[in-house]
mmCIF file of C-alpha atoms and ligand atoms in Angstrom:
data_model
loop_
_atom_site.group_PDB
_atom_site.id
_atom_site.type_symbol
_atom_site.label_atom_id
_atom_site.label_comp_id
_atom_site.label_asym_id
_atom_site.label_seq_id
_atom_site.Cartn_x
_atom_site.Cartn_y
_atom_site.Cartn_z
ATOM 1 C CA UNK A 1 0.000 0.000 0.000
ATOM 2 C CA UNK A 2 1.282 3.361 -0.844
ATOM 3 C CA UNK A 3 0.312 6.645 0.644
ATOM 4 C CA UNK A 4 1.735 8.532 3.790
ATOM 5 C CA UNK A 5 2.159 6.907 7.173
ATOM 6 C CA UNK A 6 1.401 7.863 10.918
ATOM 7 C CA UNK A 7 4.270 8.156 12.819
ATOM 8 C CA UNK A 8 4.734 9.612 16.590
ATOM 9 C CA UNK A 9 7.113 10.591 18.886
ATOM 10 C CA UNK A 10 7.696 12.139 21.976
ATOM 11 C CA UNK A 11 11.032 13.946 23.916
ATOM 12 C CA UNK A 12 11.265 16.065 27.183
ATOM 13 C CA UNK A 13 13.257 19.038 27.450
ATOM 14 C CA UNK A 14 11.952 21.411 25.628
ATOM 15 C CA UNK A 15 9.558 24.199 27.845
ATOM 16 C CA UNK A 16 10.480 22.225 30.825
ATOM 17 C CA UNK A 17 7.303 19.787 29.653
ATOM 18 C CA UNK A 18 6.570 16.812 27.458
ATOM 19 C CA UNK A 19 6.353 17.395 23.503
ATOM 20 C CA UNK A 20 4.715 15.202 21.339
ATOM 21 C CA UNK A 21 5.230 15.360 17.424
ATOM 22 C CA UNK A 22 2.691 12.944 15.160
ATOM 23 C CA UNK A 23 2.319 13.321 11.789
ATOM 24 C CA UNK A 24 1.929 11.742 8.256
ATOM 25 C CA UNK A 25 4.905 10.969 5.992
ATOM 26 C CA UNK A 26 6.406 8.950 3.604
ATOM 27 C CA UNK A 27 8.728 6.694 5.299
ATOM 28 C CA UNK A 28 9.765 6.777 9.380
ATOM 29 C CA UNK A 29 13.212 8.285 8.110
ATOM 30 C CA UNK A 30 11.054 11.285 6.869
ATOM 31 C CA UNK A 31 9.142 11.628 9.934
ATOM 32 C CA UNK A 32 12.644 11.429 11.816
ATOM 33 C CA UNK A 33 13.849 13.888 9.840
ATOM 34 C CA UNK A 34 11.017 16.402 10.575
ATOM 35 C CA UNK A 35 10.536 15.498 14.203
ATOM 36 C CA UNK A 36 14.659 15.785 14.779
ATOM 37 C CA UNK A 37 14.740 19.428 13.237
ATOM 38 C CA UNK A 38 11.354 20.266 15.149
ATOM 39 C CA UNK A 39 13.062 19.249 18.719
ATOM 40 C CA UNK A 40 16.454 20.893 17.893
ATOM 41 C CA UNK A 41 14.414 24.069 17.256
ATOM 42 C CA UNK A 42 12.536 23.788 19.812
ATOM 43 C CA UNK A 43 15.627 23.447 22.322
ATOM 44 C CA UNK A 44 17.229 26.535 20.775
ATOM 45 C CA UNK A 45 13.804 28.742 21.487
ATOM 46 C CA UNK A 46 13.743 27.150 25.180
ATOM 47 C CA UNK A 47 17.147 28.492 26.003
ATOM 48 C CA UNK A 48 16.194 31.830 23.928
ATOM 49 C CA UNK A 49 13.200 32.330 26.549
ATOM 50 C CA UNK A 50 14.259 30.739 29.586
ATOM 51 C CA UNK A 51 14.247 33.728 32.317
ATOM 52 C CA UNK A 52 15.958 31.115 34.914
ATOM 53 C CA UNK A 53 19.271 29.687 33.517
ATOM 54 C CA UNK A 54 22.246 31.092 31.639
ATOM 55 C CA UNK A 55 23.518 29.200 28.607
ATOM 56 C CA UNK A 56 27.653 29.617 27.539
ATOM 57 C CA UNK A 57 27.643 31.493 24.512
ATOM 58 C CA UNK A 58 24.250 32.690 24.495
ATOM 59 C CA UNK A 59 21.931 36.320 25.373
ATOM 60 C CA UNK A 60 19.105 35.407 26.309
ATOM 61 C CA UNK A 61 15.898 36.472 28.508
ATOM 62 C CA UNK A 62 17.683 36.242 31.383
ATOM 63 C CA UNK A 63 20.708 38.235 30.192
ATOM 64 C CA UNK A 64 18.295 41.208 29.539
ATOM 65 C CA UNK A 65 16.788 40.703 32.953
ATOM 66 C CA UNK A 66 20.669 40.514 34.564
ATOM 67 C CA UNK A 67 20.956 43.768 32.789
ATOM 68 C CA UNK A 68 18.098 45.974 33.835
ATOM 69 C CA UNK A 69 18.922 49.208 34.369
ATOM 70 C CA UNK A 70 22.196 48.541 33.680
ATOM 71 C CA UNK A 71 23.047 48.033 29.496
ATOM 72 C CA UNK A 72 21.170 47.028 26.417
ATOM 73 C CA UNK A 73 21.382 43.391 25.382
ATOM 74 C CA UNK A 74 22.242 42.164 22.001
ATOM 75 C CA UNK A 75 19.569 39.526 21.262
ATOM 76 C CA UNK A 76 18.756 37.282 18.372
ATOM 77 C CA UNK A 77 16.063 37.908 16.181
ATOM 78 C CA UNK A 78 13.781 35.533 17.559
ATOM 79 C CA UNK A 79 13.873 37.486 20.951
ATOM 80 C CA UNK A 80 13.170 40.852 19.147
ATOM 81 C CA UNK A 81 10.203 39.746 17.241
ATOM 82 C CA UNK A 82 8.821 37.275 20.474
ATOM 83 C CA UNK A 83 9.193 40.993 22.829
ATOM 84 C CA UNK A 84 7.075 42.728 20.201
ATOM 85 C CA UNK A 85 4.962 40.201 19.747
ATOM 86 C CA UNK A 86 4.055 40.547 23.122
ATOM 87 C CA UNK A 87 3.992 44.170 23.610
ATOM 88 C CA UNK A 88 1.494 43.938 20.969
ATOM 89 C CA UNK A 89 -0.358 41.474 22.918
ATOM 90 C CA UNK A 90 -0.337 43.783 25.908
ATOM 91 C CA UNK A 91 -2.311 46.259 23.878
ATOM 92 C CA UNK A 92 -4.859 44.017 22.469
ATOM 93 C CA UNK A 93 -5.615 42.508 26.392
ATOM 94 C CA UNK A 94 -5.850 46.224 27.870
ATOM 95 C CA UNK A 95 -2.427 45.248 30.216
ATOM 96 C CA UNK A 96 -4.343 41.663 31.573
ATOM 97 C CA UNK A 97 -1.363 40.093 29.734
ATOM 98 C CA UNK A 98 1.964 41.565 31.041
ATOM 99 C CA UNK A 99 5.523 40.434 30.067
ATOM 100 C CA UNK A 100 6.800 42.950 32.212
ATOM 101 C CA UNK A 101 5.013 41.377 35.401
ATOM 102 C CA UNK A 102 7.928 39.850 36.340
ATOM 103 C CA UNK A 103 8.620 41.434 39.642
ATOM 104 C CA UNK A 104 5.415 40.451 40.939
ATOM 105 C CA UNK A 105 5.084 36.711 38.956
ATOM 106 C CA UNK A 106 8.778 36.174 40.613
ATOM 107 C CA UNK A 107 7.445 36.181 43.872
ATOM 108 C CA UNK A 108 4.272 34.426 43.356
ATOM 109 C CA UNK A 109 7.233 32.122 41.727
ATOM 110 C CA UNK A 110 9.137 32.043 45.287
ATOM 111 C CA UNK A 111 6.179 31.485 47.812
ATOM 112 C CA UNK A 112 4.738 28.811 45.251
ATOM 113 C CA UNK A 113 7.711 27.191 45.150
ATOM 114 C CA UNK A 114 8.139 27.006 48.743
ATOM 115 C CA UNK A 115 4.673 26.237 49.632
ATOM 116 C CA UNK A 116 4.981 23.075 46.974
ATOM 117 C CA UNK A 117 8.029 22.134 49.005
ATOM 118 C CA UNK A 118 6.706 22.585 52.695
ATOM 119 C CA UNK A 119 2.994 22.428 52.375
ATOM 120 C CA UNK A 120 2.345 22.767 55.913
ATOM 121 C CA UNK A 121 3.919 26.084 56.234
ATOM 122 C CA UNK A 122 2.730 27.204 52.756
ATOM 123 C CA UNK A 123 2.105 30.955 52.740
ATOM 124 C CA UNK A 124 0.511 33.296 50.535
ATOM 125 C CA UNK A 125 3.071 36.597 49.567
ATOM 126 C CA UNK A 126 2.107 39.725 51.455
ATOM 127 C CA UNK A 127 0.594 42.474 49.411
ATOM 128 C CA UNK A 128 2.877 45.251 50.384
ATOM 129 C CA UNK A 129 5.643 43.471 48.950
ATOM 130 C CA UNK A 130 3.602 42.813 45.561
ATOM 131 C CA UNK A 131 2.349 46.120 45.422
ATOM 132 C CA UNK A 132 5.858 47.183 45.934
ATOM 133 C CA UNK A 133 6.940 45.015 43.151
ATOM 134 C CA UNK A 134 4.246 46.286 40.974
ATOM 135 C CA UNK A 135 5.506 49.675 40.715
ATOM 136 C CA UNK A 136 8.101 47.761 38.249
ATOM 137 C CA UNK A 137 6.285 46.594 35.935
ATOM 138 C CA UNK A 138 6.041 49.117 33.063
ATOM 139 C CA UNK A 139 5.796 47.662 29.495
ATOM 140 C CA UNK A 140 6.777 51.100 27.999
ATOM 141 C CA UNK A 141 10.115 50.718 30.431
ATOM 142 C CA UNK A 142 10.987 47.431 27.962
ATOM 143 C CA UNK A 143 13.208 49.791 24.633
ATOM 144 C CA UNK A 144 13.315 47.482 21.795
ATOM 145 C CA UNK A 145 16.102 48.732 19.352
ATOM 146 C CA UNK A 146 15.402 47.294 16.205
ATOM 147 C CA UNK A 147 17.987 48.781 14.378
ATOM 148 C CA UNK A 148 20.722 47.417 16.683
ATOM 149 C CA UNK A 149 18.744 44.203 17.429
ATOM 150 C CA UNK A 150 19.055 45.208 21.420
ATOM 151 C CA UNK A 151 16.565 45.375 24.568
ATOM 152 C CA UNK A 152 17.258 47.483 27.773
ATOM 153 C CA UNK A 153 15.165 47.470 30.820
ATOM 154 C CA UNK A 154 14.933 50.895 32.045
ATOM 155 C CA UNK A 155 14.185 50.195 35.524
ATOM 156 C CA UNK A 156 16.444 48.722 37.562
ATOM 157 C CA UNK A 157 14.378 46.457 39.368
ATOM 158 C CA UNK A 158 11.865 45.383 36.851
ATOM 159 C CA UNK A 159 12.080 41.597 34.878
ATOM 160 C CA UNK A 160 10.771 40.150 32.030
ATOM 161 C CA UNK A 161 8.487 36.727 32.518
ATOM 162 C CA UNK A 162 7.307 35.126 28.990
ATOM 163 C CA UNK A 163 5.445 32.485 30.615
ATOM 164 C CA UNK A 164 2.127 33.389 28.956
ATOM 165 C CA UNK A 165 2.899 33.663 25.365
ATOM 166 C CA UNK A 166 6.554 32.288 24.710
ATOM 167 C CA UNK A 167 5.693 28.645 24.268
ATOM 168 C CA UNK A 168 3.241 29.617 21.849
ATOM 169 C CA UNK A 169 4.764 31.497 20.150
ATOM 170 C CA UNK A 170 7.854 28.798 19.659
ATOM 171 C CA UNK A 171 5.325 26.359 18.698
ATOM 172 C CA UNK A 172 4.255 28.686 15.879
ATOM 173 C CA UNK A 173 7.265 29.504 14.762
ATOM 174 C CA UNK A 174 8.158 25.816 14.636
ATOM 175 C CA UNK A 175 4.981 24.972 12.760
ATOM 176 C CA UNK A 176 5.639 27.326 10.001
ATOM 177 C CA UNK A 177 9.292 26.589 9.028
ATOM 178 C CA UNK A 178 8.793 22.816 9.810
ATOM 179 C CA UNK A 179 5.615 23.268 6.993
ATOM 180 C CA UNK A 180 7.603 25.074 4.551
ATOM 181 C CA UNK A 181 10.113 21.858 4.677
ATOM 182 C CA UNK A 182 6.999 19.752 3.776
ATOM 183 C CA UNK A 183 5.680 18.201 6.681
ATOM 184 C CA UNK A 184 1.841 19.384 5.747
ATOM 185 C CA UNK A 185 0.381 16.942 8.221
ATOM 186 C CA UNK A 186 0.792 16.475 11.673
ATOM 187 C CA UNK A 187 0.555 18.110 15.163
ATOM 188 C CA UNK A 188 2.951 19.400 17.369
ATOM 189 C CA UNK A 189 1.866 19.487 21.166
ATOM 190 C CA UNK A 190 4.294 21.354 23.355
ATOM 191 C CA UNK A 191 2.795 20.558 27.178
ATOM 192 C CA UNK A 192 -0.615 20.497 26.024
ATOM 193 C CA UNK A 193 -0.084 23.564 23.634
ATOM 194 C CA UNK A 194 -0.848 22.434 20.374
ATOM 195 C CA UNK A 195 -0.518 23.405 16.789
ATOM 196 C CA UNK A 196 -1.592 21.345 14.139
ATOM 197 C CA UNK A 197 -0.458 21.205 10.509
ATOM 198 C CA UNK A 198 -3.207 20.321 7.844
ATOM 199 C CA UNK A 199 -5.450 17.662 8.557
ATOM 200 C CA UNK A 200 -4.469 13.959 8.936
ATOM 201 C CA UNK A 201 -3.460 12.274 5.671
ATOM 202 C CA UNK A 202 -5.308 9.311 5.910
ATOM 203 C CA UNK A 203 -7.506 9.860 3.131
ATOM 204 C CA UNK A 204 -10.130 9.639 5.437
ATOM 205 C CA UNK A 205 -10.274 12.550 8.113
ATOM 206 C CA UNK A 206 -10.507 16.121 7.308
ATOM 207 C CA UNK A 207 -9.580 16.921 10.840
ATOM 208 C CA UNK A 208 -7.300 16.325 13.944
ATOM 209 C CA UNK A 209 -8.802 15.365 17.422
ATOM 210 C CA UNK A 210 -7.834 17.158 19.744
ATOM 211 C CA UNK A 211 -8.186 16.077 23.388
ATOM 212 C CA UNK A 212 -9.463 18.996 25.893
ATOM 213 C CA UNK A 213 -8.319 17.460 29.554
ATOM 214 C CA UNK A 214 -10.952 17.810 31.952
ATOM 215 C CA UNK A 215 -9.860 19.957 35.053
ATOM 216 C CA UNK A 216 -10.915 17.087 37.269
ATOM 217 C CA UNK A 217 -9.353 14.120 35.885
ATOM 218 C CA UNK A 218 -6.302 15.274 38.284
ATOM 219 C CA UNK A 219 -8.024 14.822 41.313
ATOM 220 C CA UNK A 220 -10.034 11.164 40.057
ATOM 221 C CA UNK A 221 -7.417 10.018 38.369
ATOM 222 C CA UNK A 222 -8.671 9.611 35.222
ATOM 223 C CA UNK A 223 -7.275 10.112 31.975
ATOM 224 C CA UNK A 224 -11.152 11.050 31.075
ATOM 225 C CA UNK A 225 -11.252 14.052 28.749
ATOM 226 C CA UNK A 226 -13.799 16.903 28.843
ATOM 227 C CA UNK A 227 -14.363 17.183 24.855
ATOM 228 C CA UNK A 228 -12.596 16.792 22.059
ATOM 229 C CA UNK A 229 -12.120 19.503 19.772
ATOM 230 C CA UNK A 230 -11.626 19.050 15.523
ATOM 231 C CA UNK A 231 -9.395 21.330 13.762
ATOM 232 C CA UNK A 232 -7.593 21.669 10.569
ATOM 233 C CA UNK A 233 -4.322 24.433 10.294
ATOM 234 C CA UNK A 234 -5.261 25.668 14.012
ATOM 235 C CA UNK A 235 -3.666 25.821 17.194
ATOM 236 C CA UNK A 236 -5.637 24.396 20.411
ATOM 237 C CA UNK A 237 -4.450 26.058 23.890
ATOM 238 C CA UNK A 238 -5.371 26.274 27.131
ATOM 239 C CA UNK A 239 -4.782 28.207 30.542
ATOM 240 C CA UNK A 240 -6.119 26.015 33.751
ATOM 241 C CA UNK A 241 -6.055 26.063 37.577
ATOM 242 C CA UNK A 242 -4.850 22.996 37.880
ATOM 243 C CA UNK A 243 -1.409 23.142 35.264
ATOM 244 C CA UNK A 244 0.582 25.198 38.193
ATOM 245 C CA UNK A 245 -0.485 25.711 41.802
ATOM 246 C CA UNK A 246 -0.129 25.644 45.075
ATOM 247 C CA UNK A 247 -2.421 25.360 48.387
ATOM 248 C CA UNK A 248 -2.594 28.014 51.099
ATOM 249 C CA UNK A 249 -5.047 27.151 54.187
ATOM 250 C CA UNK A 250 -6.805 24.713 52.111
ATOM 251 C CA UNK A 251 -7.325 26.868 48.932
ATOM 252 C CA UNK A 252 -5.663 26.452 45.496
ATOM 253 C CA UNK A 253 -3.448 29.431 43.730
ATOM 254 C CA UNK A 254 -2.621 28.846 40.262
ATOM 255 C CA UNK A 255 0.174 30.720 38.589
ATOM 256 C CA UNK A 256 -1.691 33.417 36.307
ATOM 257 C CA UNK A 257 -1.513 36.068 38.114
ATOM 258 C CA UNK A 258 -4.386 39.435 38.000
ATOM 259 C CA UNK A 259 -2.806 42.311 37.424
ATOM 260 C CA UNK A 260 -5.492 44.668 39.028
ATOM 261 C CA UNK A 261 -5.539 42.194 41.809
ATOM 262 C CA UNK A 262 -1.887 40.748 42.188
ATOM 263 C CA UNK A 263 -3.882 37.819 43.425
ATOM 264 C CA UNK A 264 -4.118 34.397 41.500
ATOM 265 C CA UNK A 265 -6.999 34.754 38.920
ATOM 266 C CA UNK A 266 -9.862 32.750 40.242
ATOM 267 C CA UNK A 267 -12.762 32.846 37.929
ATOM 268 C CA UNK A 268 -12.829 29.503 36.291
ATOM 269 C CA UNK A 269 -11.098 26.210 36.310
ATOM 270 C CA UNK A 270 -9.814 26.435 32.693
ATOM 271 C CA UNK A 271 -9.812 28.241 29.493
ATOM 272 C CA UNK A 272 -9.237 26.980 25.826
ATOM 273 C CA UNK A 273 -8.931 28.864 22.810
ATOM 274 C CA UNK A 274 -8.611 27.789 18.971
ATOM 275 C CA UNK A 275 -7.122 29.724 16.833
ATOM 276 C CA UNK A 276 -4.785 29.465 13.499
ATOM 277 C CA UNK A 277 -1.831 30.997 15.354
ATOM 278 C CA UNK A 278 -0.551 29.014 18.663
ATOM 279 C CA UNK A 279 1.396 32.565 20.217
ATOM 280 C CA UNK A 280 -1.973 34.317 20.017
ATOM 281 C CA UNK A 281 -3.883 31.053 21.285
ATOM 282 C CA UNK A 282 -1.530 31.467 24.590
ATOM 283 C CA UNK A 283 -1.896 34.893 24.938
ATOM 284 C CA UNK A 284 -5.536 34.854 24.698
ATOM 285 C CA UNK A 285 -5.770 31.759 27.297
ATOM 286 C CA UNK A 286 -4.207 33.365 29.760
ATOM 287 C CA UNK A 287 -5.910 36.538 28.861
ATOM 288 C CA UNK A 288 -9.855 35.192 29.135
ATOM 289 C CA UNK A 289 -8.778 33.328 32.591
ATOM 290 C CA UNK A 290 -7.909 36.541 34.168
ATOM 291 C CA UNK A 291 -10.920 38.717 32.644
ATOM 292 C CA UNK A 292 -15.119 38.133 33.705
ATOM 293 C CA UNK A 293 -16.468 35.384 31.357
ATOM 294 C CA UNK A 294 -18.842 38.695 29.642
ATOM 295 C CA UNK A 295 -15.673 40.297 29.227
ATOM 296 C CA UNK A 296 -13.723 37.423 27.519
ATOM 297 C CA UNK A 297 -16.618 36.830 25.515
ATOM 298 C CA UNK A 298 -16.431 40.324 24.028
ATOM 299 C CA UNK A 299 -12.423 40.197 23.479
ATOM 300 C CA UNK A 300 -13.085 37.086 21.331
ATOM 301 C CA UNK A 301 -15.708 38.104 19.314
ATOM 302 C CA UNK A 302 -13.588 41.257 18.259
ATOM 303 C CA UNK A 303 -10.974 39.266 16.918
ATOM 304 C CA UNK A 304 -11.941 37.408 13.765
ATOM 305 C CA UNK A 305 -10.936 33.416 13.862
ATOM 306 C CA UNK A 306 -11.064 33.559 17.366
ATOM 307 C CA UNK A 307 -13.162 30.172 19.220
ATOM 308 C CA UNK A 308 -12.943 29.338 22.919
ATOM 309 C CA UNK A 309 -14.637 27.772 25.387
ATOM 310 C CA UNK A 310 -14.822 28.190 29.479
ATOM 311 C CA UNK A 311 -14.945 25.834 32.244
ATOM 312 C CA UNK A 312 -16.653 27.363 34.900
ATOM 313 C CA UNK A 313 -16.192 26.667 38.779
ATOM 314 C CA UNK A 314 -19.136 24.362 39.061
ATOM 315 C CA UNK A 315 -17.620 21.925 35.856
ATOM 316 C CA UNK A 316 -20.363 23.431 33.623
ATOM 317 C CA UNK A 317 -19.155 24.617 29.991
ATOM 318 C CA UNK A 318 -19.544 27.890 28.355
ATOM 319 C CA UNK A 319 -18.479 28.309 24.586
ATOM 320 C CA UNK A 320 -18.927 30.137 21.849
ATOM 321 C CA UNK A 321 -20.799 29.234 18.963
ATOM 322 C CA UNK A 322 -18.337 28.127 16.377
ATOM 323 C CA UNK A 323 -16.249 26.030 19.391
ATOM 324 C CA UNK A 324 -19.393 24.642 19.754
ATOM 325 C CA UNK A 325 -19.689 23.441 15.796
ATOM 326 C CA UNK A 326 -16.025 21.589 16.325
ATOM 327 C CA UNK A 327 -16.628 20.057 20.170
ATOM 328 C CA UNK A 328 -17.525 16.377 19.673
ATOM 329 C CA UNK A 329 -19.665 16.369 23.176
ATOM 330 C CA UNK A 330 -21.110 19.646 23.191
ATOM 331 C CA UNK A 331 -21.875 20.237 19.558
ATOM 332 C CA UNK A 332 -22.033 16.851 18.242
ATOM 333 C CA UNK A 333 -18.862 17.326 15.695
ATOM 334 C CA UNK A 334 -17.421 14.080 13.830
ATOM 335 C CA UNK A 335 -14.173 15.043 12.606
ATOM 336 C CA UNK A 336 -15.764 14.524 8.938
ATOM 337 C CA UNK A 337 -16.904 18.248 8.656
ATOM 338 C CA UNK A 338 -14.261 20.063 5.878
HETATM 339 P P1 AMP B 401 -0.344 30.235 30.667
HETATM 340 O O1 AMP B 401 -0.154 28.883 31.232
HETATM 341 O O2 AMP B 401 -0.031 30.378 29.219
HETATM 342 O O3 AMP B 401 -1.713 30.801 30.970
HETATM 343 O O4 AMP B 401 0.715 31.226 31.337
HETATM 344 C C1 AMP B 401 0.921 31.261 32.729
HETATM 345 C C2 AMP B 401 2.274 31.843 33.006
HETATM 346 O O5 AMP B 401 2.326 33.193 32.533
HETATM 347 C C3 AMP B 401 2.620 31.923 34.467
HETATM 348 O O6 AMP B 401 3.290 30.761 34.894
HETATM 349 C C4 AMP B 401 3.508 33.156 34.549
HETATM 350 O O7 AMP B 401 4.829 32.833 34.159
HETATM 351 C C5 AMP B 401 2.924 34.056 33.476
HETATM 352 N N1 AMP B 401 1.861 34.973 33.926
HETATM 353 C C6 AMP B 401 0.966 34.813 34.946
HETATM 354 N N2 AMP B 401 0.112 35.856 35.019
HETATM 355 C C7 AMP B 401 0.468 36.699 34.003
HETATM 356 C C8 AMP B 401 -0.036 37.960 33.549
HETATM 357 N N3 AMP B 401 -1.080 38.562 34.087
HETATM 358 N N4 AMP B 401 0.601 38.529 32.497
HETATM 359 C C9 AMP B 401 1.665 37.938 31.916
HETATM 360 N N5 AMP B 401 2.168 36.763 32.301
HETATM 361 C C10 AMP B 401 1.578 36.141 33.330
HETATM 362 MG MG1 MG B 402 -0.868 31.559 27.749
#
C-alpha cells in the first residue's frame, strides 16, 4: 500500500514539559527527519526564553533581565520579534497580559515554590511586597532597538516573565518553518499547547482530534477528557487552575496572576482557545482566565478566527458558537466536517 504513514514521537526538554510530534509521511526516516529538526528548534527557542538559567555562549531572557537598568542586550532575532509580539499582545488585552510582570510573577514564583516544598507552612506573599513590586512593571520601560537588534530594561528592578505567550509562540514559529520543509500533516503538542499542521493524511479525516483534559481528571485520576475539539491548520491552547499551583489554608493558587488584583486569577477552572496561530492562542488563554467570562466573551468576538470555550467553577461549559460546531460532546462534531 502506498500513501503517507502515521508516525509519533515524543522527547522532554523542551519548555520544561513533554512534547509530542505525530504526523503523516512517507517513510519513518522522513518523519525522523522532521521530528529531529522540530526538537532541535525547539531546544534553541527554550534556552532563547528561559528567564531562569544562563547558557555559555548565548543572550538570552535572562541576560536582559541581569541587565536591567544597567546596558542594552544584544539579542537574536527571535527574541526581538517574540518581545514585540508581546507588547502587541499587551495592547490588544488592555495590560491583563503583562511580560513585564515579572517582579510580581517572581514572587508568586518564590512562595509557590516554597509552599509546593513545605505544604504545611505554605504561605501566601504579602501584598505590600507585591504592590511594591508592581511599581516595576512598566511595558513602555521594555526599549526594543530594532535597528541594533538590542533590549534594555529601564528600571532597575523590573524583569521580564514570557510564561504566557513564549511557548506559543515557539510552537508557531516551529509549525511554520517545519511546513515550509513539507511536513503538511501532523501536530505538534508542546505541554498540552498544540498546533496542528493540515489535517491527517489518511484519506479519510478532514480533521485532527484534539483532546481537551478535563480539570478534574487530576483529582479522580482519570485520563477522562472533557471534549474533544476538531481542527484543521489551528492551534488548540489552554490556561487552567490545575497546570501550576499551590495550596494556602486549604485553597488552590494557580500561577496566572491578576494584574489589578496581584492575586491568583480565580474565575474559572480552565480556558481553551482555537485559533490558526498558537502565540496568540496562549496569549488569549491566559488573557480570558484573568478577565469576567462577559468580558472574555467580548475580546473574542472582536478578533476574527477567534473560538474558545470556558470551564466554569461548578464543571459546567460555556463556549462560543463556532467552538461549539467543532466540540464532539457539546456540539455533536465528527471530525468529517471540511
Ligand atoms: P499560561 O499557562 O499560558 O496561561 O501562562 C501562565 C504563566 O504566565 C505563568 O506561569 C507566569 O509565568 C505568566 N503569567 C501569569 N500571570 C500573568 C499575567 N497577568 N501577564 C503575563 N504573564 C503572566
Ligand atoms: Mg498563555
Amino acid at each position: 500500500m502506498g500513501g503517507p504513514k502515521k508516525y509519533s514521537v515524543e522527547f522532554f526538554g523542551v519548555f520544561d514539559t513533554v512534547t509530542q510530534v505525530i504526523g503523516y509521511a512517507e517513510s519513518q526516516s522522513k518523519f525522523d527527519y522532521f521530528s529531529n529538526k522540530i526538537e532541535k528548534r525547539l531546544q534553541d527557542l527554550t534556552k532563547l526564553y528561559d528567564i531562569y538559567n544562563t547558557y555559555e555562549g548565548i543572550s538570552n531572557l535572562k541576560t536582559i533581565n541581569d541587565n536591567a537598568g544597567k546596558q542594552p542586550v544584544h539579542v537574536d532575532k527571535d527574541i526581538i520579534n517574540m518581545l514585540k509580539f508581546s507588547r502587541d499582545k499587551y495592547a490588544l488585552t488592555e495590560g491583563r497580559v503583562n511580560i513585564a510582570l515579572g517582579a510580581v510573577l517572581s514572587i508568586w514564583h518564590d512562595y509557590r515554590e516554597a509552599g509546593i516544598s513545605d505544604p504545611k507552612n505554605a504561605k501566601l506573599p504579602p501584598m505590600d511586597k507585591l504592590e511594591d513590586a508592581n511599581k516595576h512593571t512598566n511595558i513602555n520601560d521594555v526599549v526594543i532597538d530594532e535597528t541594533n537588534d538590542t533590549v534594555f530594561l529601564r528600571d532597575p528592578e523590573m524583569s521580564l516573565d514570557v510564561g504566557a505567550i513564549a511557548k506559543g509562540y515557539a510552537v508557531e514559529i516551529v509549525a511554520k518553518e517545519i511546513e515550509a520543509e513539507g511536513f503538511t500533516s501532523g501536530v505538534i503538542s508542546v505541554g498540552g499547547n498544540v498546533r496542528v499542521i493540515g489535517h491527517p493524511s489518511d484519506g479519510v479525516r478532514k480533521r485532527w482530534g484534539i483532546g481537551l483534559q478535563d480539570p478534574k481528571a487530576e483529582i479522580n485520576g482519570t485520563q477522562n477528557l472533557l471534549d474533544t475539539v476538531f481542527v484543521k491548520d489551528s492551534s488548540v491552547v489552554t490556561s487552567g487552575d490545575y497546570q501550576r499551583y499551590y495550596i494556602v489554608d486549604g485553597k488552590r493558587y494557580n500561577h496566572i496572576i491578576d494584574p489589578d488584583t496581584l492575586m491568583s486569577a480565580d474565575k474559572f477552572r480552565a480556558v481553551s482557545v482555537v485559533t490558526a496561530d498558537s502565540g496568540l492562542a496562549d496569549a488569549l488563554s491566559t488573557c480570558l482566565f484573568i478577565l469576567d467570562y462577559e468580558d472574555g466573551l467580548k475580546l473574542v468576538q472582536s478578533i476574527p478566527g477567534v473560538e474558545a470555550c470556558w470551564v466554569m467553577k461548578d464543571d459546567s461549559i460555556k463556549a462560543t458558537d463556532g467552538m461549539k460546531k467543532i466540540m464532539k460532546k457539546l456540539g455533536g462534531a465528527t471530525g468529517s466536517e471540511g
